[in-house]
Coordinates of C-alpha atoms in Angstrom, one line a residue:
M1 CA 36.8 -0.8 1.2
H2 CA 37.5 1.7 4.1
E3 CA 39.9 4.4 5.2
K4 CA 43.1 3.4 6.9
H5 CA 43.2 3.5 10.7
L6 CA 46.0 4.2 13.1
S7 CA 45.8 0.5 14.1
S8 CA 47.0 -1.6 11.3
Q9 CA 45.5 -4.6 13.1
F10 CA 42.1 -3.0 13.0
D11 CA 42.5 -2.6 9.2
S12 CA 43.5 -6.3 9.0
D13 CA 40.4 -7.3 11.0
L14 CA 38.1 -5.3 8.8
N15 CA 39.7 -6.6 5.6
R16 CA 39.5 -10.2 6.8
V17 CA 35.8 -10.1 7.8
S18 CA 34.9 -8.1 4.7
S19 CA 36.6 -10.8 2.5
R20 CA 34.7 -13.5 4.4
V21 CA 31.4 -11.7 3.6
L22 CA 32.3 -11.6 -0.1
E23 CA 33.2 -15.3 0.1
L24 CA 29.8 -16.1 1.6
G25 CA 28.2 -13.9 -1.1
G26 CA 30.0 -15.9 -3.8
L27 CA 28.8 -19.2 -2.3
V28 CA 25.1 -18.1 -2.2
E29 CA 25.4 -16.7 -5.7
S30 CA 26.6 -20.1 -6.8
Q31 CA 23.6 -21.7 -5.1
I32 CA 21.2 -19.4 -6.9
R33 CA 22.8 -20.2 -10.3
Q34 CA 22.6 -23.9 -9.6
A35 CA 19.0 -23.6 -8.5
I36 CA 18.2 -21.8 -11.7
Y37 CA 20.0 -24.5 -13.7
A38 CA 18.1 -27.2 -11.8
L39 CA 14.8 -25.5 -12.8
S40 CA 15.9 -24.9 -16.4
E41 CA 17.1 -28.5 -17.0
F42 CA 14.7 -30.2 -14.6
S43 CA 17.7 -31.7 -12.7
T44 CA 17.2 -33.2 -9.3
E45 CA 20.9 -33.9 -9.1
V46 CA 21.8 -30.2 -9.3
A47 CA 18.9 -29.4 -6.9
D48 CA 20.6 -31.8 -4.4
Q49 CA 23.9 -29.9 -4.8
V50 CA 22.2 -26.7 -3.8
L51 CA 20.8 -28.4 -0.7
E52 CA 24.2 -29.8 0.2
A53 CA 25.7 -26.3 0.3
E54 CA 23.1 -25.1 2.8
A55 CA 25.1 -26.3 5.8
R56 CA 28.2 -24.5 4.7
V57 CA 26.3 -21.3 4.2
N58 CA 24.9 -21.5 7.7
S59 CA 28.3 -22.3 9.2
M60 CA 29.9 -19.4 7.5
E61 CA 27.3 -17.0 8.8
L62 CA 27.9 -18.1 12.4
E63 CA 31.7 -17.8 11.9
I64 CA 31.4 -14.2 10.5
D65 CA 29.0 -13.3 13.3
R66 CA 31.4 -14.5 16.0
E67 CA 34.3 -12.7 14.3
L68 CA 32.3 -9.4 14.3
S69 CA 31.5 -9.8 17.9
T70 CA 35.2 -10.2 18.7
I71 CA 36.2 -7.2 16.7
I72 CA 33.5 -5.0 18.4
A73 CA 34.5 -6.2 21.9
R74 CA 38.2 -5.7 21.2
R75 CA 38.2 -2.5 19.2
Q76 CA 35.0 -0.7 20.6
P77 CA 34.5 1.1 17.2
T78 CA 32.5 4.3 16.8
A79 CA 31.0 6.4 14.0
V80 CA 31.6 5.0 10.5
D81 CA 33.5 2.0 11.8
L82 CA 30.6 0.9 13.9
R83 CA 28.2 1.5 11.0
L84 CA 30.4 -0.6 8.8
L85 CA 30.5 -3.6 11.3
L86 CA 26.7 -3.4 11.9
A87 CA 26.1 -3.3 8.2
I88 CA 28.4 -6.2 7.6
S89 CA 26.4 -8.2 10.2
K90 CA 23.1 -7.3 8.5
T91 CA 24.6 -8.1 5.1
T92 CA 25.7 -11.5 6.3
A93 CA 22.3 -12.3 7.7
N94 CA 20.7 -11.3 4.4
L95 CA 23.1 -13.5 2.4
E96 CA 22.3 -16.5 4.7
R97 CA 18.6 -15.9 3.9
V98 CA 19.4 -15.8 0.2
G99 CA 21.0 -19.2 0.7
D100 CA 17.7 -20.3 2.4
E101 CA 15.7 -19.1 -0.6
A102 CA 18.0 -21.0 -3.0
A103 CA 17.6 -24.1 -0.9
K104 CA 13.8 -23.5 -1.0
I105 CA 13.9 -23.2 -4.8
A106 CA 15.8 -26.5 -5.0
R107 CA 13.3 -28.3 -2.8
M108 CA 10.4 -26.9 -4.9
V109 CA 12.1 -27.9 -8.1
K110 CA 12.2 -31.5 -6.8
S111 CA 8.6 -31.3 -5.7
I112 CA 7.5 -30.0 -9.1
L113 CA 9.4 -32.7 -10.9
D114 CA 7.9 -35.4 -8.6
A115 CA 4.4 -34.0 -9.6
G116 CA 5.3 -34.6 -13.3
A117 CA 3.8 -31.4 -14.5
A118 CA 6.8 -29.2 -14.8
R119 CA 7.1 -29.1 -18.6
S120 CA 3.5 -27.9 -19.0
L121 CA 4.1 -24.8 -16.9
P122 CA 5.7 -21.5 -17.9
T123 CA 9.1 -22.1 -16.2
G124 CA 10.9 -20.2 -18.9
D125 CA 9.3 -16.9 -17.7
L126 CA 10.4 -17.7 -14.2
R127 CA 14.0 -18.2 -15.3
V128 CA 14.1 -14.6 -16.6
A129 CA 13.1 -13.3 -13.1
A130 CA 15.6 -15.7 -11.5
D131 CA 18.4 -14.4 -13.7
M132 CA 17.5 -10.8 -12.8
A133 CA 17.6 -11.6 -9.1
A134 CA 20.9 -13.3 -9.4
S135 CA 22.4 -10.4 -11.3
Q136 CA 21.0 -8.0 -8.8
L137 CA 22.7 -9.9 -6.0
R138 CA 26.0 -9.9 -7.9
E139 CA 25.8 -6.1 -8.5
A140 CA 25.0 -5.6 -4.8
L141 CA 28.1 -7.6 -3.7
D142 CA 30.3 -5.7 -6.2
A143 CA 28.9 -2.4 -4.8
F144 CA 29.5 -3.6 -1.3
A145 CA 33.1 -4.5 -2.0
R146 CA 33.7 -0.9 -3.3
L147 CA 31.2 0.9 -1.0
D148 CA 29.8 2.4 -4.2
V149 CA 26.8 4.5 -3.3
T150 CA 26.0 5.3 -6.9
A151 CA 25.8 1.6 -7.8
A152 CA 23.7 1.0 -4.7
V153 CA 21.2 3.7 -5.8
A154 CA 21.0 2.0 -9.2
I155 CA 20.2 -1.3 -7.6
L156 CA 17.4 0.2 -5.6
K157 CA 15.9 1.7 -8.8
N158 CA 16.2 -1.7 -10.7
D159 CA 14.4 -3.6 -7.9
E160 CA 11.0 -2.7 -9.3
G161 CA 11.8 -4.7 -12.5
I162 CA 12.0 -8.0 -10.5
D163 CA 8.7 -7.1 -8.8
Q164 CA 7.1 -6.5 -12.2
E165 CA 8.4 -9.9 -13.5
F166 CA 6.9 -11.6 -10.5
D167 CA 3.5 -10.0 -10.9
G168 CA 3.4 -10.9 -14.6
F169 CA 4.4 -14.4 -13.9
V170 CA 1.7 -14.9 -11.3
R171 CA -1.0 -13.7 -13.7
K172 CA 0.3 -16.1 -16.4
L173 CA 0.5 -19.0 -13.9
I174 CA -3.0 -18.5 -12.7
T175 CA -4.2 -18.6 -16.3
Y176 CA -2.4 -22.0 -16.8
M177 CA -3.9 -23.5 -13.7
M178 CA -7.4 -22.3 -14.6
E179 CA -7.1 -23.8 -18.1
D180 CA -5.7 -27.2 -16.9
P181 CA -6.6 -28.1 -13.3
R182 CA -4.1 -31.0 -13.4
T183 CA -1.3 -28.4 -13.1
I184 CA -2.7 -26.8 -9.9
S185 CA -0.4 -28.8 -7.5
A186 CA 2.8 -28.1 -9.4
G187 CA 1.6 -24.6 -10.2
L188 CA 1.3 -23.7 -6.5
D189 CA 4.8 -25.0 -6.0
L190 CA 6.0 -22.8 -8.8
L191 CA 4.2 -19.9 -7.3
F192 CA 6.1 -20.3 -4.0
L193 CA 9.3 -20.7 -6.0
A194 CA 8.6 -17.4 -7.8
K195 CA 8.1 -15.8 -4.4
A196 CA 11.5 -17.1 -3.3
I197 CA 13.1 -15.5 -6.3
E198 CA 11.4 -12.2 -5.5
R199 CA 12.8 -12.4 -2.0
I200 CA 16.3 -12.9 -3.3
G201 CA 15.9 -9.5 -5.1
D202 CA 14.6 -8.0 -1.9
H203 CA 17.8 -9.2 0.0
A204 CA 20.0 -7.7 -2.7
K205 CA 18.0 -4.4 -2.3
N206 CA 18.7 -4.6 1.5
I207 CA 22.4 -4.9 0.9
A208 CA 22.3 -1.8 -1.4
E209 CA 20.6 0.1 1.5
F210 CA 23.3 -1.0 3.9
I211 CA 25.9 0.5 1.6
I212 CA 24.2 3.9 1.7
Y213 CA 24.0 3.5 5.5
I214 CA 27.7 2.8 5.8
V215 CA 28.9 5.6 3.6
K216 CA 26.3 8.3 4.3
G217 CA 24.9 7.3 7.7
A218 CA 21.4 7.5 6.3
D219 CA 18.8 4.8 6.9
V220 CA 16.8 4.7 3.6
R221 CA 14.9 1.4 4.2
H222 CA 11.5 3.1 4.0
A223 CA 12.4 6.2 1.9
S224 CA 11.1 7.2 -1.5
M225 CA 13.5 7.1 -4.4
E226 CA 13.7 10.9 -4.3
E227 CA 14.7 10.7 -0.6
V228 CA 17.2 7.9 -1.4
E229 CA 18.9 10.0 -4.1
S230 CA 19.0 13.0 -1.8
A231 CA 20.6 11.0 1.0
A232 CA 23.2 9.5 -1.4
R233 CA 24.5 12.9 -2.5

């Protein structure tokens, strides 16, 4: 995912840490899928599996962070290499937060099931947004593996779709709670669950922005889409 260096050991270091990031990405992606399944099938058992993976995600983040610190201290990288390592560090942090959101979803699924009102709420609509967020993360990881700026720009464009799903779901959920006050407690849990899903999409968007930063050296975090496309050329 990068140009070859005079030091083959430096290339080996970069490849190893990049592979670890993608491994972490695969783990949190699995957490998301399990959390969505737990919501879809009203499964506390699968929700517990998501929570069990949380410690491993946290441990991997710390291991990658230590490895990055060692590489920077040993190699003293500059220019694009330093940008790559900094972006890897930020990507790792975002993936750990995705794991946190997946764990939050699992806890809320259990809370909703305990309240006994899950089947009367519009959980199907929420699964659509969750699938979109999970796909967005998968695309971001694929783009990161290839340092594909074109794919990164597409991800940034698609992020609005998740936000629209969230807004539509909130309006529908409020209607449900107004019509049946007995669903308010579980409905509020579902609302926070929807926000967690939206945040997963935000973290995927962040990873796409890091790709542009690595390749083009441009910080597009607060840029308009026109400015993003211009920076990506």
